[in-house]
mmCIF file of C-alpha atoms in Angstrom:
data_model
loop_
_atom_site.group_PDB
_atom_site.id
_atom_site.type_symbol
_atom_site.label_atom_id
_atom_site.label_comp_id
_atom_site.label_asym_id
_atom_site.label_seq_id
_atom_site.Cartn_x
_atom_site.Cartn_y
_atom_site.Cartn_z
ATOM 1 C CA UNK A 11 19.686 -30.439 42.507
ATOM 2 C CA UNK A 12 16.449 -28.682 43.317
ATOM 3 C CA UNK A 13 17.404 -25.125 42.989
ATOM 4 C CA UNK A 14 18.725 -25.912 39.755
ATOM 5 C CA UNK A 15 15.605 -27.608 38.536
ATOM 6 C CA UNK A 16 13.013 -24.812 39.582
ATOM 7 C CA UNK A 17 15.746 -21.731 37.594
ATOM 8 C CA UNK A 18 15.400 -24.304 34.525
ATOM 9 C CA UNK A 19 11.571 -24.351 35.434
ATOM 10 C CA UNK A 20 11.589 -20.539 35.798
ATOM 11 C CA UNK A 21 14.011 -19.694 32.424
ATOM 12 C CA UNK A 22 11.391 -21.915 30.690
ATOM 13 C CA UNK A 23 8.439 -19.954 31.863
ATOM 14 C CA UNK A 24 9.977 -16.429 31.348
ATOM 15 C CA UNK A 25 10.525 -17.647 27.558
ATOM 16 C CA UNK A 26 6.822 -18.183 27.714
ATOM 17 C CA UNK A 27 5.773 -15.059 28.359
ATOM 18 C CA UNK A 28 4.010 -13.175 25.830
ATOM 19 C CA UNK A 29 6.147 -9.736 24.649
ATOM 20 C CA UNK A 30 4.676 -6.557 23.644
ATOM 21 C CA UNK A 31 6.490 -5.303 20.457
ATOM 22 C CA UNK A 32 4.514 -1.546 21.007
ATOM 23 C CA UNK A 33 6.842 0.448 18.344
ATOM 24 C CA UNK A 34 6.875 -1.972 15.663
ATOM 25 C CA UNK A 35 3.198 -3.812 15.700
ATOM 26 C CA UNK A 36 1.852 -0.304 16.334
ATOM 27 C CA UNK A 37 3.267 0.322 12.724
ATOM 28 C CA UNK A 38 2.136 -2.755 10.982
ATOM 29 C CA UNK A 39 -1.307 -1.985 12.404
ATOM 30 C CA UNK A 40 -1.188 1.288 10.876
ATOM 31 C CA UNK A 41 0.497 0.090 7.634
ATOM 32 C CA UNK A 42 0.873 -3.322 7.338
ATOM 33 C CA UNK A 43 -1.834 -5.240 8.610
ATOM 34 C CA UNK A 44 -4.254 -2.931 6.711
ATOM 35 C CA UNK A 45 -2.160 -4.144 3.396
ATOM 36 C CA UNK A 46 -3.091 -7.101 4.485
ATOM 37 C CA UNK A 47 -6.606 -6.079 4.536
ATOM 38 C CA UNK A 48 -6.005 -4.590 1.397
ATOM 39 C CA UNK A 49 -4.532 -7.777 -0.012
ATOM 40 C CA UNK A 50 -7.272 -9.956 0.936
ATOM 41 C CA UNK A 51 -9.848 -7.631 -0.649
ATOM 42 C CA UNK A 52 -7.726 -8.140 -4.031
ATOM 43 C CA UNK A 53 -7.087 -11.561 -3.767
ATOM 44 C CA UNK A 54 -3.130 -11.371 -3.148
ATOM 45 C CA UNK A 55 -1.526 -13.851 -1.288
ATOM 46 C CA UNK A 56 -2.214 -13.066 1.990
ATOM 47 C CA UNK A 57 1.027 -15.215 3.230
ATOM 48 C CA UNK A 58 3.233 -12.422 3.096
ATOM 49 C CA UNK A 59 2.006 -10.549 5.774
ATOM 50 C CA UNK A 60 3.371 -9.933 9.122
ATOM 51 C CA UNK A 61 4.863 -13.692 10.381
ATOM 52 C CA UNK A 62 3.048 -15.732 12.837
ATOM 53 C CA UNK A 63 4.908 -15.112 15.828
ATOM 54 C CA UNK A 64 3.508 -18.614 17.302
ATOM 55 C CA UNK A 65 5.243 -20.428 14.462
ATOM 56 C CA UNK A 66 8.868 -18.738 15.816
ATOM 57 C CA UNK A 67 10.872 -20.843 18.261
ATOM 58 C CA UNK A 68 12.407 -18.921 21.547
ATOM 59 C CA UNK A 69 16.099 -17.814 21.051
ATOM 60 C CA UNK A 70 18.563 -18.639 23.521
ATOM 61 C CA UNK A 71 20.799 -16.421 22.383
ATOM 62 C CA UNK A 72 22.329 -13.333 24.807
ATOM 63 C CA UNK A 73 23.558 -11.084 21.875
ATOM 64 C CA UNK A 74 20.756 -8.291 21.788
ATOM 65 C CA UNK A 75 21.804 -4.615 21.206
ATOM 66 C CA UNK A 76 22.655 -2.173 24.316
ATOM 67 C CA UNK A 77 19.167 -0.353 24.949
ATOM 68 C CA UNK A 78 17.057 -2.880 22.604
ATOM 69 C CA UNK A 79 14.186 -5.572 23.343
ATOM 70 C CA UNK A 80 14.838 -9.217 22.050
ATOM 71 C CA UNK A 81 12.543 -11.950 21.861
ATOM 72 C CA UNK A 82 11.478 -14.745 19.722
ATOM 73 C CA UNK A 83 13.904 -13.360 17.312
ATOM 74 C CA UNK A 84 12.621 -9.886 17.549
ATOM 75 C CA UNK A 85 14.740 -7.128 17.687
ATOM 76 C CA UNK A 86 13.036 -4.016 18.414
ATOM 77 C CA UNK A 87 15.570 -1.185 18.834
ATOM 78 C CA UNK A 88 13.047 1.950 17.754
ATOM 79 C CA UNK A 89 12.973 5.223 19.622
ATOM 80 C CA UNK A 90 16.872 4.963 20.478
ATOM 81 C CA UNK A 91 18.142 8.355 19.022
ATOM 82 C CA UNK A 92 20.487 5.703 17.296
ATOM 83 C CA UNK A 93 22.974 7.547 14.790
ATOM 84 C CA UNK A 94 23.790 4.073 12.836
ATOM 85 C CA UNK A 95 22.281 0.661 12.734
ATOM 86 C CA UNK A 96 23.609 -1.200 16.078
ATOM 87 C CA UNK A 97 26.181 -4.173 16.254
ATOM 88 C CA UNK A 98 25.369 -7.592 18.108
ATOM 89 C CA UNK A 99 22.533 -8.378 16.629
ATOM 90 C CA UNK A 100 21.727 -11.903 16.763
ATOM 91 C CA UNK A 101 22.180 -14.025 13.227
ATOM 92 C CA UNK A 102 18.647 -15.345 13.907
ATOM 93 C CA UNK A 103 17.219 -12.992 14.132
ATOM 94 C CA UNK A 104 13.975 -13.136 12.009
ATOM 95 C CA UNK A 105 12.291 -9.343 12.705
ATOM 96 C CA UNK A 106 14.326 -5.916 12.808
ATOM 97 C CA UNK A 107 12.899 -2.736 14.150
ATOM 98 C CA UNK A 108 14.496 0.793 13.968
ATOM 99 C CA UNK A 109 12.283 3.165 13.285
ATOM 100 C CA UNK A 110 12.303 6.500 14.869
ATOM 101 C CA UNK A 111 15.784 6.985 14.827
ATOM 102 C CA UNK A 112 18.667 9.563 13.791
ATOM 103 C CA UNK A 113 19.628 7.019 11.084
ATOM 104 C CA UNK A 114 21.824 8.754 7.957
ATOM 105 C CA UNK A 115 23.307 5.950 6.208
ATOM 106 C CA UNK A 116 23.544 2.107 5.479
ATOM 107 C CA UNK A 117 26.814 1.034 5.084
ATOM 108 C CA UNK A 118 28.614 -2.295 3.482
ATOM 109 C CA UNK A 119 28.238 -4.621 6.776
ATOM 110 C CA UNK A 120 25.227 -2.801 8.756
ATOM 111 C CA UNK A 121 23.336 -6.192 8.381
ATOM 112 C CA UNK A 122 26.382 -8.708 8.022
ATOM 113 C CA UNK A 123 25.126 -12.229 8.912
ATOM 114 C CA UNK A 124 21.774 -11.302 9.414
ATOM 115 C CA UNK A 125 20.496 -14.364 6.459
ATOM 116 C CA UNK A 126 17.333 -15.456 8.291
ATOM 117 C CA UNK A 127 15.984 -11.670 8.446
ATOM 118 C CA UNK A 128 12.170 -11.296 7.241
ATOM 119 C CA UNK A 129 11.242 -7.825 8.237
ATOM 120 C CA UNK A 130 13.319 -4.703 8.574
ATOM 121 C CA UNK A 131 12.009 -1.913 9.431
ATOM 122 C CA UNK A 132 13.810 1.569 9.129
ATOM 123 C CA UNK A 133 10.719 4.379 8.639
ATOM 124 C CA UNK A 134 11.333 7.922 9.954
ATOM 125 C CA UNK A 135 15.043 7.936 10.106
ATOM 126 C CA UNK A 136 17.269 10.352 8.441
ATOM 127 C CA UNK A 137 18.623 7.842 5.730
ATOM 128 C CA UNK A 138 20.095 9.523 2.585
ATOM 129 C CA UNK A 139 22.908 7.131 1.303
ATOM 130 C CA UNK A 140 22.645 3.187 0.857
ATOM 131 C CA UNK A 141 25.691 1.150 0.005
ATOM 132 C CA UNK A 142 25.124 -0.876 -3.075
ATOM 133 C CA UNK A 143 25.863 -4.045 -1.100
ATOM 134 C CA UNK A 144 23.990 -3.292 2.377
ATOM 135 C CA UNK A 145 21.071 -5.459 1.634
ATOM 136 C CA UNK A 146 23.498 -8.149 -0.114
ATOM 137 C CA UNK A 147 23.318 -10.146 3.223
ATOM 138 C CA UNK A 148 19.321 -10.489 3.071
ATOM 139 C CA UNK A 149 18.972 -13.097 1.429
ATOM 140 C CA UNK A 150 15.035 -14.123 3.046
ATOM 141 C CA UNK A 151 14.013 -10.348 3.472
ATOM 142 C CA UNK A 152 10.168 -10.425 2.107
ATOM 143 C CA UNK A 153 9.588 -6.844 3.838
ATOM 144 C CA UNK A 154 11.283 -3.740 3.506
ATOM 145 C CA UNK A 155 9.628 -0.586 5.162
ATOM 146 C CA UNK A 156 11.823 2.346 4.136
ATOM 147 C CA UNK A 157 9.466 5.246 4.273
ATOM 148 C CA UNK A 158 10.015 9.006 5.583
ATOM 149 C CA UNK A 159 13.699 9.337 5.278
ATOM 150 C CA UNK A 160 15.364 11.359 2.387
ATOM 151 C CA UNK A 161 16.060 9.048 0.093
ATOM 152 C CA UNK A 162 16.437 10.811 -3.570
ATOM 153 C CA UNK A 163 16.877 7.371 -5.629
ATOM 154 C CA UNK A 164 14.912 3.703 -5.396
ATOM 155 C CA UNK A 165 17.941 1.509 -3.565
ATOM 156 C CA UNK A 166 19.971 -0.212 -5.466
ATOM 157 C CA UNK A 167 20.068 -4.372 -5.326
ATOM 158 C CA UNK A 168 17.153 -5.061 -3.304
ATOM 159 C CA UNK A 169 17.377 -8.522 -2.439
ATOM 160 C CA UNK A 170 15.460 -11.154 -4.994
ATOM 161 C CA UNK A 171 13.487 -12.874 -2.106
ATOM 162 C CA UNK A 172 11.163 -9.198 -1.475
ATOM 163 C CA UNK A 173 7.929 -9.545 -1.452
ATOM 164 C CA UNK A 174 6.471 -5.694 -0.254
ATOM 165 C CA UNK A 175 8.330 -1.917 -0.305
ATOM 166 C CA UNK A 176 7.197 0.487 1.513
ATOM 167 C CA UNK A 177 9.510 3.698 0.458
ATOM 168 C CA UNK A 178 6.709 6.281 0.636
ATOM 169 C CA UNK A 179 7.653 10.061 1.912
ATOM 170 C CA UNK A 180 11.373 10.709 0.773
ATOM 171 C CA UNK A 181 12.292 12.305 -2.082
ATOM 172 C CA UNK A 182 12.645 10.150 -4.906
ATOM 173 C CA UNK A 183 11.943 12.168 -8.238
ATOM 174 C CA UNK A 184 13.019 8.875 -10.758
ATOM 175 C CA UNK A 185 12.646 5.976 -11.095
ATOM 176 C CA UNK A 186 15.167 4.203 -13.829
ATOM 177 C CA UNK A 187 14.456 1.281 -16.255
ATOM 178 C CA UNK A 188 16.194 -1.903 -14.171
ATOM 179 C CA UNK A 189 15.799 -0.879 -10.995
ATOM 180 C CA UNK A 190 13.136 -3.630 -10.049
ATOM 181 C CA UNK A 191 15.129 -6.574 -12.098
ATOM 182 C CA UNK A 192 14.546 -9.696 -10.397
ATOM 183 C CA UNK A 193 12.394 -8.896 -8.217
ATOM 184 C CA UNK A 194 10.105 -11.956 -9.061
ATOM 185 C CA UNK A 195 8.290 -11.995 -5.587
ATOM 186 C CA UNK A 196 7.855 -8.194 -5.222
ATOM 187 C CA UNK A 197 3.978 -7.822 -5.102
ATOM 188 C CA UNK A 198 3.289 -4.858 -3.450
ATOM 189 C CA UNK A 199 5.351 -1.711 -3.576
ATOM 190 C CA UNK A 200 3.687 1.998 -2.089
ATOM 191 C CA UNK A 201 5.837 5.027 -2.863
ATOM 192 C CA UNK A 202 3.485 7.530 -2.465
ATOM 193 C CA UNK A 203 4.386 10.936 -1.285
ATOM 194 C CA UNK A 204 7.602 11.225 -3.653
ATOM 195 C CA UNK A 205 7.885 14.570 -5.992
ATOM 196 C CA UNK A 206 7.094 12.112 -9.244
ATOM 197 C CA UNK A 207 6.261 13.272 -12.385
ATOM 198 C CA UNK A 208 5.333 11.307 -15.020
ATOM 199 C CA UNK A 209 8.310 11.341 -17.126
ATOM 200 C CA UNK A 210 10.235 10.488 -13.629
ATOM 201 C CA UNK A 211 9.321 7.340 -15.175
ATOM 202 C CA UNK A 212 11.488 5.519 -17.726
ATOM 203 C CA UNK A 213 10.138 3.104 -20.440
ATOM 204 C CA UNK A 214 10.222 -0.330 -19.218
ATOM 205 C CA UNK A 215 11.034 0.808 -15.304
ATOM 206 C CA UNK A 216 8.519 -1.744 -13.734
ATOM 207 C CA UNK A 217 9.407 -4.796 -16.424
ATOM 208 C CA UNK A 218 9.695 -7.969 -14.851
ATOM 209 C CA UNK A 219 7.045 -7.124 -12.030
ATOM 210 C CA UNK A 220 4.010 -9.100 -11.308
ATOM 211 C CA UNK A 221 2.356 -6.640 -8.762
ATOM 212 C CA UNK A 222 -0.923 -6.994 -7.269
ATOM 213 C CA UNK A 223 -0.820 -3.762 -4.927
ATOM 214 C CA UNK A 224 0.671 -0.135 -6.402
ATOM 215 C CA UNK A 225 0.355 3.129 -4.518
ATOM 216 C CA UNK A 226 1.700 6.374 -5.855
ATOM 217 C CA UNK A 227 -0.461 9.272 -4.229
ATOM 218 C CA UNK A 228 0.535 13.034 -2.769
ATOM 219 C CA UNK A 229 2.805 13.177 -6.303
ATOM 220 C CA UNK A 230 2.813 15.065 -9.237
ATOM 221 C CA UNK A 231 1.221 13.460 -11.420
ATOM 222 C CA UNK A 232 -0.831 14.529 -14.620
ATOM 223 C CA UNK A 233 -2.174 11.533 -15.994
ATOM 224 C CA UNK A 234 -2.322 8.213 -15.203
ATOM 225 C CA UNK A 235 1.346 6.543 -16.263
ATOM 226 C CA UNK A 236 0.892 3.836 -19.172
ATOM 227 C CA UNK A 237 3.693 1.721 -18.367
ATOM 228 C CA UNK A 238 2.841 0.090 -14.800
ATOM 229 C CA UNK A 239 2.208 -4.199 -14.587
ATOM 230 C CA UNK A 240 -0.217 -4.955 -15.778
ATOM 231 C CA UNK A 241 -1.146 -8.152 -13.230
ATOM 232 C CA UNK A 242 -2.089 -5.076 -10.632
ATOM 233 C CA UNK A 243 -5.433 -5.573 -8.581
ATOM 234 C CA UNK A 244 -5.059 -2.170 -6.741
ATOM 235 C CA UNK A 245 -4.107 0.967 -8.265
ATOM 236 C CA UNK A 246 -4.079 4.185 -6.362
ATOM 237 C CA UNK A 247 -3.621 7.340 -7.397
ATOM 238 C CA UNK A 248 -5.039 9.725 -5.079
ATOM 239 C CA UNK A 249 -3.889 13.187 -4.076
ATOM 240 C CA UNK A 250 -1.915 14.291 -7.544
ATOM 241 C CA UNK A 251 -2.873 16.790 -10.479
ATOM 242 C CA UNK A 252 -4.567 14.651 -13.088
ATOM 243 C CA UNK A 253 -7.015 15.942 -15.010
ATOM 244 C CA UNK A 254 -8.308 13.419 -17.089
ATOM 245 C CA UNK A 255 -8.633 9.743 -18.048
ATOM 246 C CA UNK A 256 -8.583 9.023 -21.839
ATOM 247 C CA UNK A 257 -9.721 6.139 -23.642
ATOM 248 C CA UNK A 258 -6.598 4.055 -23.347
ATOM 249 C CA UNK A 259 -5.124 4.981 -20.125
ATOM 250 C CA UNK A 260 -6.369 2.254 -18.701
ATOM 251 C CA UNK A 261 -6.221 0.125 -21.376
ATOM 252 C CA UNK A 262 -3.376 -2.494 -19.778
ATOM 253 C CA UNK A 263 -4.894 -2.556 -16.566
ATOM 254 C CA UNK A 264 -7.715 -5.180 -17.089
ATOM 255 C CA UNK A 265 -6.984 -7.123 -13.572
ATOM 256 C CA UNK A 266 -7.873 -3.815 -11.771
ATOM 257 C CA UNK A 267 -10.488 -5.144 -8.826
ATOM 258 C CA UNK A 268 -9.399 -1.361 -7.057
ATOM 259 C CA UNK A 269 -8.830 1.761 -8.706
ATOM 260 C CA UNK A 270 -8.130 4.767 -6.227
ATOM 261 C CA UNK A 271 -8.384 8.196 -8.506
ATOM 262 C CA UNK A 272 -9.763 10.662 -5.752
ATOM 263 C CA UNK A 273 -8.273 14.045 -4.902
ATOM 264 C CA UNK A 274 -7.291 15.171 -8.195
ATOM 265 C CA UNK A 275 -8.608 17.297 -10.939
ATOM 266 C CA UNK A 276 -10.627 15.022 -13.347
ATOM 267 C CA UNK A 277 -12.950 16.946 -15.303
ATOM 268 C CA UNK A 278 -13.412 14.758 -18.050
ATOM 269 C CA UNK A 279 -13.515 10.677 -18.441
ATOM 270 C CA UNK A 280 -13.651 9.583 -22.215
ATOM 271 C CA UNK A 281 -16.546 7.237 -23.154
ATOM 272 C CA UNK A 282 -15.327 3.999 -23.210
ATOM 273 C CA UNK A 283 -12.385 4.136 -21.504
ATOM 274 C CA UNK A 284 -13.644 2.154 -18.205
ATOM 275 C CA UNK A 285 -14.649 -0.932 -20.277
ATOM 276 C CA UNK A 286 -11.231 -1.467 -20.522
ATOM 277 C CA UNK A 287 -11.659 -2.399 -16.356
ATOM 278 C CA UNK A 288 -14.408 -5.475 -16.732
ATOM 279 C CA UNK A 289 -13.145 -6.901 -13.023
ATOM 280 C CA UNK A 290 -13.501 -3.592 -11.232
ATOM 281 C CA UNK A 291 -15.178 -3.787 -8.134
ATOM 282 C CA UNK A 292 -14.143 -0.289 -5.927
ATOM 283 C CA UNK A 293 -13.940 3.210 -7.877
ATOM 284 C CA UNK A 294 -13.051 5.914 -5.843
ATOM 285 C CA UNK A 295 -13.269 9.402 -7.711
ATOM 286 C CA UNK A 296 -14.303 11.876 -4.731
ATOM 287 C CA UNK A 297 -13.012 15.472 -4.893
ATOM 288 C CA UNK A 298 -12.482 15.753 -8.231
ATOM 289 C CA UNK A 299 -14.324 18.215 -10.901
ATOM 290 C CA UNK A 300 -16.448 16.009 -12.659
ATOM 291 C CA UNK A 301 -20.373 17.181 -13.618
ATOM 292 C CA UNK A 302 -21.646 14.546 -14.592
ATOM 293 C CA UNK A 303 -21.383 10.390 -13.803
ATOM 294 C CA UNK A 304 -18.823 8.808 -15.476
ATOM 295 C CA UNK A 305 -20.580 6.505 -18.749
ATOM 296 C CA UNK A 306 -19.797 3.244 -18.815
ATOM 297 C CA UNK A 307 -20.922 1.965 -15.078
ATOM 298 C CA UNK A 308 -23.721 -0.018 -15.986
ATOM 299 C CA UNK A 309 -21.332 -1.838 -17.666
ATOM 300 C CA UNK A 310 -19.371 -2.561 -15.199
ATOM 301 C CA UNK A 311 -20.896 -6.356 -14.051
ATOM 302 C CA UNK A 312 -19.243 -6.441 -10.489
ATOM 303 C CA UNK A 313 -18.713 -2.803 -9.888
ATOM 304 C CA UNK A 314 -19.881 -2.305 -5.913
ATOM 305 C CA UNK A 315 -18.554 0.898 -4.713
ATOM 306 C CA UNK A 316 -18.349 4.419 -6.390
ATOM 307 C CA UNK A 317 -16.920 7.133 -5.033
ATOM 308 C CA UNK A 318 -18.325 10.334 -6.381
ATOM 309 C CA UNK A 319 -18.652 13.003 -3.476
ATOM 310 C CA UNK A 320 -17.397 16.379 -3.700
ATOM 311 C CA UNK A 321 -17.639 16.912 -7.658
ATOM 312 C CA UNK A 322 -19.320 19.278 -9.258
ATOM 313 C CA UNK A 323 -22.468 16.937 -10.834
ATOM 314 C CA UNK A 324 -25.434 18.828 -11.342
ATOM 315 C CA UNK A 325 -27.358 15.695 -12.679
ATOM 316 C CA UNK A 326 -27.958 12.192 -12.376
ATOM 317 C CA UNK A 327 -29.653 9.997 -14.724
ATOM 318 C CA UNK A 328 -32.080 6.699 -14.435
ATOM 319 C CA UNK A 329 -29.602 4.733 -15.901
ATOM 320 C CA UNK A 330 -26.474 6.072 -15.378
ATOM 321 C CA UNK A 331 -25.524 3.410 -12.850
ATOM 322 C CA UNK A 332 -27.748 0.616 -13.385
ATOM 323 C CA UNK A 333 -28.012 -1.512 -16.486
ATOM 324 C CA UNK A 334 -31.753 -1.919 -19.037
ATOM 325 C CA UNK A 335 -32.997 -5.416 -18.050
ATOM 326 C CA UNK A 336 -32.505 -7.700 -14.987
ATOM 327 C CA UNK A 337 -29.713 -10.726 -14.676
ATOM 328 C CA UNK A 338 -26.878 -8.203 -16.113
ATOM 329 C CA UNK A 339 -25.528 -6.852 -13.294
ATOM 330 C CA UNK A 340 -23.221 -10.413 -11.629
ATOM 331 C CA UNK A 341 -23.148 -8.292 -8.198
ATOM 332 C CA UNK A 342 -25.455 -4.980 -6.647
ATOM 333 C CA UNK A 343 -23.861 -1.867 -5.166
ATOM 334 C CA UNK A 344 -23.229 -1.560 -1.426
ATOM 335 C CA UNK A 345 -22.106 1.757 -1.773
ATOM 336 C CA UNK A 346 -22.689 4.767 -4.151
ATOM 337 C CA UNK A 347 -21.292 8.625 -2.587
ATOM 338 C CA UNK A 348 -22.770 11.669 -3.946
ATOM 339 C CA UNK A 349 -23.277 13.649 -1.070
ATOM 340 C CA UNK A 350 -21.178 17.342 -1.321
ATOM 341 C CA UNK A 351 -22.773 17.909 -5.258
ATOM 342 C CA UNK A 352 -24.930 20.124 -6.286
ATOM 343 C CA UNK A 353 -27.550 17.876 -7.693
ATOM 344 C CA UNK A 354 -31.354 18.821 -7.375
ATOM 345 C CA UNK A 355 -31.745 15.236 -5.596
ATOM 346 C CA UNK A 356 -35.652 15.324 -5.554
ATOM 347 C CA UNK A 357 -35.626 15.073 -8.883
ATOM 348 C CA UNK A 358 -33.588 12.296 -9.378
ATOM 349 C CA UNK A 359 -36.058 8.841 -9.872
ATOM 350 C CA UNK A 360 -36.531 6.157 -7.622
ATOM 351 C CA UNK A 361 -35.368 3.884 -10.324
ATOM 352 C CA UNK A 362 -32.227 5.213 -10.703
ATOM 353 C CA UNK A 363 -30.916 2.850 -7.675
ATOM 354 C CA UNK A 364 -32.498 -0.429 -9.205
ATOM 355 C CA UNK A 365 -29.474 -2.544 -8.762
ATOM 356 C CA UNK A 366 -28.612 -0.872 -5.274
ATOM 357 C CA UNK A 367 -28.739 -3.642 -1.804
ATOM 358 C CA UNK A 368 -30.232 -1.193 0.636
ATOM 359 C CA UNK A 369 -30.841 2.368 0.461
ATOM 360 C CA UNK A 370 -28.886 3.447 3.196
ATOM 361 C CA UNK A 371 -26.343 2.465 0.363
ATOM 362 C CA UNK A 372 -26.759 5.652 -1.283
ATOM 363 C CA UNK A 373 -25.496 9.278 0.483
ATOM 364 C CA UNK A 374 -26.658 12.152 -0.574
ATOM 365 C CA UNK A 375 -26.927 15.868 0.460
ATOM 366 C CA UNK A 376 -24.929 18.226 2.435
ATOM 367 C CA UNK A 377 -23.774 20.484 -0.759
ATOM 368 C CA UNK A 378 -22.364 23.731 -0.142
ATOM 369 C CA UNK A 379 -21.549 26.357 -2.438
#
């Protein structure tokens, strides 16, 4: 009777034991815990992060994939040279990594069974071709990290219960009208580092979507696209080929808190066209062409960061970021960049920087010709 009551003791204490999950949390630390970061600063609901692993109860199940780790409904089966996605998984299973793999297709049954699963996790395989009923199974699936495989086309019938898609790096060019319907809980979707254009965009291809979070940089984009949700708090842009910002491109995008425009080719910005943004708090437009400060900032009441290094501004003016009078401005700046311009900086006034916190808020210098 003893032996068998210390093995109980010891099966007990082994479930205990904290597990290292190396591949996958090393991605969502990359990726997904700085969404969350990201989400917090925009005020999404921060609930859909990465689960609380303390709130999972210990499996006692002994299905678990040959060459895999699983624990507390984790199945972490990364860095396996795996050709297809492996049987025996565990119908509990709550957390499904397999990245890094040789990965070239999801069939019909790949995740039969699998109902309870929250995260899957297939980045940097070699996926090309997705049945139209793989993900049918999913029916809880709030995270869906798809990115760097060669996917040419947005998959068809992701589940209604998805909350984030990451699908960034592959090779989507379109993306049709209908592809997002009901998707209800979909709030944050990145698919940067696709070859889109905008007309890879059809009328009426994000209807339906209540996004806080969008991300569509390293594309090929030539102006900002008119028909996104308008409920997003972060829009980023970065890294494509447009070269200016008209008076109504941002005209549906009033809940902006984060816009993200650097590494393009913006020469001009059209008077009047950020006073369509009255929430903004972070503008990043770095490494762009611009020569002078965009007009309208003063305006902006809870503006805190601007991004404006790397341009080509040759002046700035007393009041091109600060508004006449005291009590307008709801919150100061924490951070203005203009270092890498070539503005004459002694000459710019003291005053300009009335509504700054501190002055080691303000970078300047270190232009090169």
């Amino acid at each position: 009777m003893r032996p068998l009551w210390l093995l109980a003791s010891l099966l007990a204490l082994s479930q205990a034991l904290p597990f290292e999950q190396k591949g996958f949390w090393d991605f969502t630390l990359d990726d997904g815990l700085l969404m969350m970061n990201d989400e917090e600063a925009s005020g999404a609901d921060t609930t859909s992060g990465v689960p609380d692993l303390d709130s999972l109860t210990p499996t006692f199940s002994a299905m678990c994939p040959f060459g895999c780790h699983c624990h507390l409904r984790v199945v972490q089966c990364s860095d396996l040279g795996l050709k297809s996605v492996p049987k025996e998984i565990s119908p509990d299973t709550t957390l499904l990594d397999l990245q890094n793999n040789d990965i070239t297709e999801l069939r019909k049954d790949d995740f039969k069974g699998l109902q309870h699963l929250y995260a899957l996790v297939l980045v940097n395989n070699k996926i090309s071709k997705i049945h139209e009923k793989a993900f049918s199974p999913l029916r809880k699936l709030q995270k869906l990290y798809i990115s760097k495989n060669n996917l040419v086309e947005i998959p068809p019938n992701l589940p209604g219960s998805l909350v984030e898609l990451r699908i960034h790096d592959n090779r989507i060019r379109k993306v049709p009208k209908g592809v997002f319907s009901g998707l209800r809980n979909m709030n944050c979707i990145e698919m940067g580092g696709n070859p889109l254009e905008n007309s890879g965009f059809e009328p009426g291809a994000f209807d339906g979507l209540k996004l806080n979070y969008l991300r569509i940089s390293e594309s090929k984009l030539t102006g900002i696209p008119k028909d996104l949700p308008e409920t997003l708090n972060e829009l980023h842009l970065d890294h494509n080929k447009i070269q200016a910002i008209e008076l109504e491109d941002l005209l549906r995008y009033s809940k902006l808190y984060r816009l993200g425009l650097g590494h393009n080719q913006i020469r001009m910005i059209e008077n009047g066209s950020l006073s369509f943004l009255p929430t903004l708090r972070e503008l990043h437009l770095d490494n762009n062409k611009l020569s002078r400060v965009p007009a309208g900032l003063p305006d902006l009441k809870l503006l805190q960061v601007v991004y404006l290094h790397s341009n080509n501004i040759t002046k700035v003016g007393v009041n091109d970021f600060c508004p006449v009078g005291f009590g307008v401005k709801r919150a100061y700046y924490n951070g203005i960049s203009l270092f890498n311009n070539p503005v004459p900086y002694w000459e710019v006034q003291p005053a300009t920087f009335r509504c700054v916190t501190d002055r080691l808020a303000i970078q300047f210098g270190n232009y090169k010709k």
